[in-house]
mmCIF file of C-alpha atoms in Angstrom:
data_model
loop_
_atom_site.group_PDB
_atom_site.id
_atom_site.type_symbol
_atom_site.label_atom_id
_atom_site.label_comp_id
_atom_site.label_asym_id
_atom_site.label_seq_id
_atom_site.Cartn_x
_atom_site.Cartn_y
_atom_site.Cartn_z
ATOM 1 C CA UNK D 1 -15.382 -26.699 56.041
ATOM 2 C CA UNK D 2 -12.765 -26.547 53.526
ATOM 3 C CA UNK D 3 -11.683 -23.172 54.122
ATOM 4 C CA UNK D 4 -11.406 -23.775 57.918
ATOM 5 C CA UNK D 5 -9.472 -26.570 57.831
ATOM 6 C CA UNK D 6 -6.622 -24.538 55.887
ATOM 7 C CA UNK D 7 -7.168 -21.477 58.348
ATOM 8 C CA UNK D 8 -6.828 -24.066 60.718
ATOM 9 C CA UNK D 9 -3.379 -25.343 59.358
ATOM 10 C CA UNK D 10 -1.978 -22.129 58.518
ATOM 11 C CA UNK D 11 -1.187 -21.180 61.948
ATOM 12 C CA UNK D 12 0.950 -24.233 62.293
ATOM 13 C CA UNK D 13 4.827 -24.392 61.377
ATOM 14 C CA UNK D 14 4.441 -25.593 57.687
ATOM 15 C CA UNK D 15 7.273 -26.393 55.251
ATOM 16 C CA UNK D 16 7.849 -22.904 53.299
ATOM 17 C CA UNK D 17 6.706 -24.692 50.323
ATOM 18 C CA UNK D 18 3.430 -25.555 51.510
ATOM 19 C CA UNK D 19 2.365 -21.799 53.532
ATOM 20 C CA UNK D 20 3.288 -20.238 49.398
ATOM 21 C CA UNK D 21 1.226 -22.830 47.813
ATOM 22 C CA UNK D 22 -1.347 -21.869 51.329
ATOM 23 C CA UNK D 23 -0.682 -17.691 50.568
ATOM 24 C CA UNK D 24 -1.315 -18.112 46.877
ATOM 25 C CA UNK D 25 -4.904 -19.959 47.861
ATOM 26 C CA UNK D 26 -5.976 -17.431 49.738
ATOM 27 C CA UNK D 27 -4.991 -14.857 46.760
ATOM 28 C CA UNK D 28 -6.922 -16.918 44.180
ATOM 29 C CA UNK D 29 -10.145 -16.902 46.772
ATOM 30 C CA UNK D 30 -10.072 -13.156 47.259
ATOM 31 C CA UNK D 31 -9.768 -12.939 43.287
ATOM 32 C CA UNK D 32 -12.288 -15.684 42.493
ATOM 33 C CA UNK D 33 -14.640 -14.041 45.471
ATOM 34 C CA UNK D 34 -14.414 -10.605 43.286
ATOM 35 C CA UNK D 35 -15.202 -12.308 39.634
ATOM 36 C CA UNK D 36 -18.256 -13.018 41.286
ATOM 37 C CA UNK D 37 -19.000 -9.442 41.225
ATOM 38 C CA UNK D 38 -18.511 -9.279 37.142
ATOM 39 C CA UNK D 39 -20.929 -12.167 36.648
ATOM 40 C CA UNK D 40 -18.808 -14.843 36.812
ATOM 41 C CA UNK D 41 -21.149 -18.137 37.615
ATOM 42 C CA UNK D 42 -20.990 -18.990 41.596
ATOM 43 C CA UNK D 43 -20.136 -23.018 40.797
ATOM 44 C CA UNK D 44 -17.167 -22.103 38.355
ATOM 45 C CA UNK D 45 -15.558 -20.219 40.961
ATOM 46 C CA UNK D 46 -16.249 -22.820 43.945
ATOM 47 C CA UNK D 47 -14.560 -25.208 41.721
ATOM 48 C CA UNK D 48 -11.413 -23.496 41.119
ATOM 49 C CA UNK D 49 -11.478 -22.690 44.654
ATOM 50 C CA UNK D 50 -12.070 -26.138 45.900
ATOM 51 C CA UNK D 51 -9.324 -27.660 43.504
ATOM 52 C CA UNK D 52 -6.415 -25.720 45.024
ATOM 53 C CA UNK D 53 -7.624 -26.403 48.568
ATOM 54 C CA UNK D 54 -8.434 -30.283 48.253
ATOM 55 C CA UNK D 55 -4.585 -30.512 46.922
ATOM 56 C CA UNK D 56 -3.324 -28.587 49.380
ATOM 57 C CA UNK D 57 -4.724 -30.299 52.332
ATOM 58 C CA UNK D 58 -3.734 -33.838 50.869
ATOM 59 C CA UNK D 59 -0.307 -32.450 50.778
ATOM 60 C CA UNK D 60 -0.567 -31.235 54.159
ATOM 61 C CA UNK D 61 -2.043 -34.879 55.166
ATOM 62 C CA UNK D 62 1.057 -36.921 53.732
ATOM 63 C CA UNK D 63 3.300 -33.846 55.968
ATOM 64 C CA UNK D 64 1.496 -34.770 58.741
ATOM 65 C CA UNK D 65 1.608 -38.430 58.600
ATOM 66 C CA UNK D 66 4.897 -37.912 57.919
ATOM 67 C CA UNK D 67 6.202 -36.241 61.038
ATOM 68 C CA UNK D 68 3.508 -37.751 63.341
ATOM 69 C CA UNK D 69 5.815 -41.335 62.347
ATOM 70 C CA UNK D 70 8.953 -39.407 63.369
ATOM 71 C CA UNK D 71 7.546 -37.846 66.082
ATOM 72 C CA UNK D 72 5.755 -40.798 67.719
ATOM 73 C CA UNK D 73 7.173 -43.934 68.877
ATOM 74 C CA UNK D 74 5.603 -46.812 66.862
ATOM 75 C CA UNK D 75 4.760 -50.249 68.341
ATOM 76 C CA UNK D 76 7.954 -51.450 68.366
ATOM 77 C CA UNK D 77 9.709 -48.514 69.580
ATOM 78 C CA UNK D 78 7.034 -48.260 72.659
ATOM 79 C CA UNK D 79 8.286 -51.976 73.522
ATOM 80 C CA UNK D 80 11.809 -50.662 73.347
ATOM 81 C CA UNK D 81 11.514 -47.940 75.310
ATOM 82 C CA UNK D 82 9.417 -49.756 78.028
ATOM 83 C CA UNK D 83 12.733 -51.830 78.657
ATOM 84 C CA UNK D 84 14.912 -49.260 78.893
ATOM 85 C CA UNK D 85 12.988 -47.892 81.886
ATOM 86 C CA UNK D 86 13.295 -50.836 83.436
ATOM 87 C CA UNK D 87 16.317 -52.320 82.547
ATOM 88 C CA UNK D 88 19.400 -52.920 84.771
ATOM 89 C CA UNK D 89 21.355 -50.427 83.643
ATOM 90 C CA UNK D 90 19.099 -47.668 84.029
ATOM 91 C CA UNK D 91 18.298 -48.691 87.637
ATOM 92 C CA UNK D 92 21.960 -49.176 88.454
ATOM 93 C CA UNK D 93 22.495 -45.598 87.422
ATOM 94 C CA UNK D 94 20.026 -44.049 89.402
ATOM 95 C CA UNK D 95 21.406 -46.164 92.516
ATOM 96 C CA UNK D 96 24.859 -44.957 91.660
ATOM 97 C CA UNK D 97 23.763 -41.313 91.724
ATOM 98 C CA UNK D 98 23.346 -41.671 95.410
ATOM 99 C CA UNK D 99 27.272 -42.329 95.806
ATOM 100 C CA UNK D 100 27.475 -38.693 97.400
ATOM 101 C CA UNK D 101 29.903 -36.456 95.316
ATOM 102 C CA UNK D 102 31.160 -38.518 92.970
ATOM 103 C CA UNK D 103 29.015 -38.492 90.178
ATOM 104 C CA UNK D 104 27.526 -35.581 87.895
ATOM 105 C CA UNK D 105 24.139 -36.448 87.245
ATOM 106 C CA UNK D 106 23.068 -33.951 84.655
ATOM 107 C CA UNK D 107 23.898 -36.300 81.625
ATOM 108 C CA UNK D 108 21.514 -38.685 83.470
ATOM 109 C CA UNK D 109 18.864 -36.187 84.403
ATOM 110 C CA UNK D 110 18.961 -35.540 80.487
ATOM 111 C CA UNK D 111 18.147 -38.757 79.473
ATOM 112 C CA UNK D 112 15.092 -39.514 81.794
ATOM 113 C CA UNK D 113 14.051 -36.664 80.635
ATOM 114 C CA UNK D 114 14.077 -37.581 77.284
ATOM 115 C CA UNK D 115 12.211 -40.791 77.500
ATOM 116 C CA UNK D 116 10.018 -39.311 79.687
ATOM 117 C CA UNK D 117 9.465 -36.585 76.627
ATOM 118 C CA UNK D 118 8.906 -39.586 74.149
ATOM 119 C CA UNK D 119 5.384 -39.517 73.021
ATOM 120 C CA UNK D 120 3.596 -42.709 72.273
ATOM 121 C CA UNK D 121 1.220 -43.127 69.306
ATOM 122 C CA UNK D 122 0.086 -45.932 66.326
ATOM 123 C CA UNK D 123 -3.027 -45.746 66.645
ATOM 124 C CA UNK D 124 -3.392 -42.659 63.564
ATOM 125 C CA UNK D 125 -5.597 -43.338 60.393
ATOM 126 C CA UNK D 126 -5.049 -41.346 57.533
ATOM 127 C CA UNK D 127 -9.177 -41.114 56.986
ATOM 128 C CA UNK D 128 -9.429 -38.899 60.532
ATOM 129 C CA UNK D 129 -7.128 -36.303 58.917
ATOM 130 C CA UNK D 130 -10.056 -35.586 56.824
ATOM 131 C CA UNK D 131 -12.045 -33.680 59.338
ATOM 132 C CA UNK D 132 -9.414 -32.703 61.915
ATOM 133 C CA UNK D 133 -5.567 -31.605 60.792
ATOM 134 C CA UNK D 134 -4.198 -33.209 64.034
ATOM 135 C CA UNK D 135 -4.200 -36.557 65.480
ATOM 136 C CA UNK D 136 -7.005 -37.387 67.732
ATOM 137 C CA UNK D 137 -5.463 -39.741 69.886
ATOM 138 C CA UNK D 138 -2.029 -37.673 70.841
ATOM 139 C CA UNK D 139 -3.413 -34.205 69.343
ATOM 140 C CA UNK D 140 0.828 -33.294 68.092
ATOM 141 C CA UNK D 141 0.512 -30.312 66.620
ATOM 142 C CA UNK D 142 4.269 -29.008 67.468
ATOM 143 C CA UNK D 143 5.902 -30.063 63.863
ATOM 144 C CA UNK D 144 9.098 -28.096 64.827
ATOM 145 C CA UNK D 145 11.486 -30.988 65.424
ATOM 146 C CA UNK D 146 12.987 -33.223 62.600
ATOM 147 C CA UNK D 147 14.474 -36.074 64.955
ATOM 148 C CA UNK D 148 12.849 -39.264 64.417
ATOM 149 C CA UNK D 149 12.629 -40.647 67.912
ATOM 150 C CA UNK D 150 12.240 -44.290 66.544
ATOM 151 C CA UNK D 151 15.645 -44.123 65.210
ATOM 152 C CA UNK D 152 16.928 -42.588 68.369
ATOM 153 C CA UNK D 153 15.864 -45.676 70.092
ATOM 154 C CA UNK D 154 19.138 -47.413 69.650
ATOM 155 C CA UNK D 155 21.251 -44.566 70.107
ATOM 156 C CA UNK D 156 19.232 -43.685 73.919
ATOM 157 C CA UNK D 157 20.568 -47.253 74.678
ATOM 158 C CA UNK D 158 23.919 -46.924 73.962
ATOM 159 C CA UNK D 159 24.034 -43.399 75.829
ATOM 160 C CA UNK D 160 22.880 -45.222 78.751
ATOM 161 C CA UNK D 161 25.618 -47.880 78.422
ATOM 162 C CA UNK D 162 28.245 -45.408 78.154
ATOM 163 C CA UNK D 163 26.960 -43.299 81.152
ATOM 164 C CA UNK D 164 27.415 -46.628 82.736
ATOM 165 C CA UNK D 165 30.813 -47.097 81.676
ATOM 166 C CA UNK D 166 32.149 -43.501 82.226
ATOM 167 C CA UNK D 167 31.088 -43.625 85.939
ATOM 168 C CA UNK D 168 32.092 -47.579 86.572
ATOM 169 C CA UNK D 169 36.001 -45.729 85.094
ATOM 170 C CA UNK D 170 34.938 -42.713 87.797
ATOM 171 C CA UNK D 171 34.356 -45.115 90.497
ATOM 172 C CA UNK D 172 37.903 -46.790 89.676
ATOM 173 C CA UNK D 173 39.594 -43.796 89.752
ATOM 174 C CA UNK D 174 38.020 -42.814 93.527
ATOM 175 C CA UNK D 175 38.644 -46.325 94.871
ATOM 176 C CA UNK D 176 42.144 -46.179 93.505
ATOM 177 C CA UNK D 177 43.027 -42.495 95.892
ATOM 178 C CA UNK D 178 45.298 -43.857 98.510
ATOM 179 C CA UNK D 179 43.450 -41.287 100.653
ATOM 180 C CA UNK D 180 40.130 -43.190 100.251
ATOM 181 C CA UNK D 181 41.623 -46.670 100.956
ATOM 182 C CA UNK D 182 42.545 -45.096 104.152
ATOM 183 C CA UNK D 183 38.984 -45.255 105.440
ATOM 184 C CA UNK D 184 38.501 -49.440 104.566
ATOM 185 C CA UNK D 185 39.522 -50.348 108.224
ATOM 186 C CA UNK D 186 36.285 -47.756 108.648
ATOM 187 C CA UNK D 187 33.580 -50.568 106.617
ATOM 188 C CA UNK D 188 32.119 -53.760 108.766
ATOM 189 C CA UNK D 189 32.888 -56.951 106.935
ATOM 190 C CA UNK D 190 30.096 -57.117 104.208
ATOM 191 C CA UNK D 191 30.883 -53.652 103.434
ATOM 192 C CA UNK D 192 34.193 -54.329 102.785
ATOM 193 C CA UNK D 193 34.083 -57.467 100.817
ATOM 194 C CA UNK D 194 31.701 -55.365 98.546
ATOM 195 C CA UNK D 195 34.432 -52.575 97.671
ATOM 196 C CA UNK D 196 37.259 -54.887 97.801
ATOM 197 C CA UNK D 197 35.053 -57.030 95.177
ATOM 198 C CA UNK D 198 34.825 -53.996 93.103
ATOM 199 C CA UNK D 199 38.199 -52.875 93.301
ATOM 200 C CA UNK D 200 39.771 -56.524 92.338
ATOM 201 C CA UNK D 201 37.615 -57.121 89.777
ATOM 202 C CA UNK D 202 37.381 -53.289 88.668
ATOM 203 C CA UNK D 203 33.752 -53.755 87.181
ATOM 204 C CA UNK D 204 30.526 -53.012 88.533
ATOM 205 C CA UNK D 205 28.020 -55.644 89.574
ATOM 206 C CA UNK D 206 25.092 -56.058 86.820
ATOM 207 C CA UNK D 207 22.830 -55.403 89.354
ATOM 208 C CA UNK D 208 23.852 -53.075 91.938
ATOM 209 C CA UNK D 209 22.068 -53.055 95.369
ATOM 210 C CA UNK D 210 21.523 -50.732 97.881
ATOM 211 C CA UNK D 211 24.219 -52.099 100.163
ATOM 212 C CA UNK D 212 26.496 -51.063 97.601
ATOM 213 C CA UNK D 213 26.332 -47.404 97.252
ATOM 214 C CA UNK D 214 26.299 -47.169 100.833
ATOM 215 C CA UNK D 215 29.304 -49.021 101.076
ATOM 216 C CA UNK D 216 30.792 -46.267 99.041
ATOM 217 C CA UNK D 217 29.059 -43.463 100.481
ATOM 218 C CA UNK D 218 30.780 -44.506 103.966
ATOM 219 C CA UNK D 219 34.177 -45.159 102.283
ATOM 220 C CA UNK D 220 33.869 -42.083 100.805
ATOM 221 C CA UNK D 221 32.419 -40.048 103.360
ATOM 222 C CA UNK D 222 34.121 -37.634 105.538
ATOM 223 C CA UNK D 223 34.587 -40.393 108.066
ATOM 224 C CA UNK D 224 35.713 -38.831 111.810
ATOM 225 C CA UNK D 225 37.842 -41.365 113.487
ATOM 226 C CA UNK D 226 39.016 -41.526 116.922
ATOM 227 C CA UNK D 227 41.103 -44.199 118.236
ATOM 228 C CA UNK D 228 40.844 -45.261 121.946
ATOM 229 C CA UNK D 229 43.422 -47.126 123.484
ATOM 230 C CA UNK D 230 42.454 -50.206 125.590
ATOM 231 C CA UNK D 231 45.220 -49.527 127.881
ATOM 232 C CA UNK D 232 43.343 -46.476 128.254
ATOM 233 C CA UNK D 233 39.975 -47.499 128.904
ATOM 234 C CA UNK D 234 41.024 -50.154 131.644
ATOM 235 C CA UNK D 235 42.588 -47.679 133.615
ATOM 236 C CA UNK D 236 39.261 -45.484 133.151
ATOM 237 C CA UNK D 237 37.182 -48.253 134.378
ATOM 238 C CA UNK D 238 39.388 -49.297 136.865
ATOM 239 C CA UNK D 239 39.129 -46.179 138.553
ATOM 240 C CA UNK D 240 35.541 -46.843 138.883
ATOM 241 C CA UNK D 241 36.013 -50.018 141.472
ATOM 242 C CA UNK D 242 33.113 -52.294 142.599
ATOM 243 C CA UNK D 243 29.556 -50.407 141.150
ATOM 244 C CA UNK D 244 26.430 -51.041 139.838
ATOM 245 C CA UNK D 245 25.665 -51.397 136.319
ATOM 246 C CA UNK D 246 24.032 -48.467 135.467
ATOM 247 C CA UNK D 247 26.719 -47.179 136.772
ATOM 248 C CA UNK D 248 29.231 -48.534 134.876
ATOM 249 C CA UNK D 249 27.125 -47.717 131.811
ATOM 250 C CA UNK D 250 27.098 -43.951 132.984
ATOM 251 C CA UNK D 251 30.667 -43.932 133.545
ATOM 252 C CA UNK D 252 31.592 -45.951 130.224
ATOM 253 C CA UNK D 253 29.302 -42.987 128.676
ATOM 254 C CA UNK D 254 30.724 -40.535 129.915
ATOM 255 C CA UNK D 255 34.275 -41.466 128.545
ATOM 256 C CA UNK D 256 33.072 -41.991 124.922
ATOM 257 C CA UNK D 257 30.865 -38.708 124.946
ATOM 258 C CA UNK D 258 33.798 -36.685 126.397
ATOM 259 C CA UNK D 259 36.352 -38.573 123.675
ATOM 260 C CA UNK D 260 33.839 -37.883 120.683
ATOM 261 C CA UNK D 261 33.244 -34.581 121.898
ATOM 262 C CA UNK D 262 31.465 -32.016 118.641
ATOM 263 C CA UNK D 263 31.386 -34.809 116.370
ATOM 264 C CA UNK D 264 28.808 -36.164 114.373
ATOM 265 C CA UNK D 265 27.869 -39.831 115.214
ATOM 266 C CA UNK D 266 26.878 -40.927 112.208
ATOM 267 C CA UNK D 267 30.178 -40.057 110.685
ATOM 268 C CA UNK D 268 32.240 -41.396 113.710
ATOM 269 C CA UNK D 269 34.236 -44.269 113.919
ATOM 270 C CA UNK D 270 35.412 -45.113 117.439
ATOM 271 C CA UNK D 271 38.846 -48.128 116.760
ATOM 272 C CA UNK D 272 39.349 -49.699 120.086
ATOM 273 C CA UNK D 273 43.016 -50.341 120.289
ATOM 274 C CA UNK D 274 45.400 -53.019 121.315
ATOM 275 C CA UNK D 275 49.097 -51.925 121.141
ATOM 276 C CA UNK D 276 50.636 -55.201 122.208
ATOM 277 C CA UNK D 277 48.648 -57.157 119.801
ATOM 278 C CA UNK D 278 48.493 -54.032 117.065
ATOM 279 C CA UNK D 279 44.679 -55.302 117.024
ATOM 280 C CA UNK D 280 42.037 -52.749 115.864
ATOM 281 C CA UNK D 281 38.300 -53.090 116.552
ATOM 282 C CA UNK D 282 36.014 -50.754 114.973
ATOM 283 C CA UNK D 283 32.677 -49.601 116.756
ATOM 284 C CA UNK D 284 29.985 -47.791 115.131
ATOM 285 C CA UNK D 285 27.190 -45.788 116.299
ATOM 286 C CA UNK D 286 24.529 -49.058 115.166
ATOM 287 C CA UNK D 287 26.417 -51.520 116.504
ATOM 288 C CA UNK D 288 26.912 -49.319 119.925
ATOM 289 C CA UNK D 289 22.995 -49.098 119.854
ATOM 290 C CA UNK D 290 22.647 -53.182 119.350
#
């Protein structure tokens, strides 16, 4: 049993210290196994077998234990981690993300996938390293790594806080392009009061709702406008004279289809307007369909 719980170990990546003092073992056996040939008594060599082994595999335990408390969030850690999942922050990134084209969400991706990478594990006794070399309960047996995740615990948080604060500056920047300010007539009123929030107070919300980023996704969007004079449209319907009101309907139809003409509705904005008054109303597709 001895024996196979070194052969066992020995295909795992070892400190160099420990696969010599492992190499030279195996030496002494093959030597020891050959003394028995020149009389040597069978329970003098077991012993001097034995010894080396039994040290060897205590030093591999306190290795083990070792890295399995780097490598394996503790109690405390697991607690940790559990609110980062679900803290604010993190959810207000990955509802930022959907801001089309503003944001590069590799940094992010990164991080999720580190904490979903984290292993989870305090349950380890030294006493079950006796008869099996890994854990039982997470079976790590990849000792590559040196990072102790429970010390990275604090610095995951702050990387999420600064993600946070490097795209709340990005978003600053975009509101701030005098071409993108162009489109606010564009946003109904809750819309707007939601960027123009943003923009005087120049910080995000600490939680940040789905009404926001698509707020920003319209402002940002390549919105299609067309502007329709009132003046226009009067003398449109007027033509029409005394009709029915599927009729009108057709007719009204008719004009907006053959205004809008290739575009895509859902980025159209249709601004009704007034020149004597220099009033604008905007119509979109939703409000068209209410």
């Amino acid at each position: 049993n001895l024996i196979n719980y070194i052969s066992n170990i020995e295909t795992m990546d070892l400190p160099t210290g420990l696969m010599e003092r492992i190499n030279q073992a195996k030496e002494k056996f093959r030597d020891q196994r050959d003394s028995l040939k020149e009389g040597k008594d069978l329970d003098d060599v077991i012993f001097h077998i034995t010894t080396d082994l039994r040290e060897i595999k205590k030093e591999y335990i306190d290795f083990y234990i070792k890295k399995h408390q780097k490598l394996r969030l503790n109690h405390k850690s697991a607690v940790k981690l559990n609110e980062l999942k679900n803290s604010n922050e993190l959810t207000s990134l990955n509802r930022l993300k959907n801001i089309e084209g503003v944001f590069s969400i590799g940094q992010l991706n990164a991080l999720e996938k580190t904490m979903a990478d984290l292993k989870i594990c305090y349950e380890l006794e030294v006493r079950e390293l006796e008869d099996n070399p890994i854990c039982m309960h997470c079976k790590l047996k990849d000792l590559t790594s040196d990072i102790d995740y429970n010390n990275k615990m604090e610095s995951l948080e702050e990387e999420i806080f600064d993600l946070l604060s490097q795209w709340e500056e990005l978003l600053i920047q975009y509101i701030e392009d005098p071409v993108v300010l162009e489109n606010m007539d564009l946003l109904n009123k809750d819309e707007k009061e939601i960027v123009q929030a943003f923009m005087e107070e120049k910080k995000l919300p600490e939680i940040i709702e789905p009404n926001f980023t698509k707020s920003f996704n319209l402002l940002f969007s390549e919105l299609n406008k067309v502007t329709i004079k009132l003046d226009d449209l009067s003398r449109e319907l007027l033509k029409i004279g005394p009709t029915t009101v599927e009729n009108l309907k057709e007719k009204i139809s008719k004009f907006i289809d053959r205004e809008t003409k290739d575009m895509d509705p859902k980025n159209l904005r249709i601004i009704l307007k007034d020149e004597e008054s220099n009033y604008n109303i905007i119509i979109k597709e939703e409000e068209e369909n209410e």
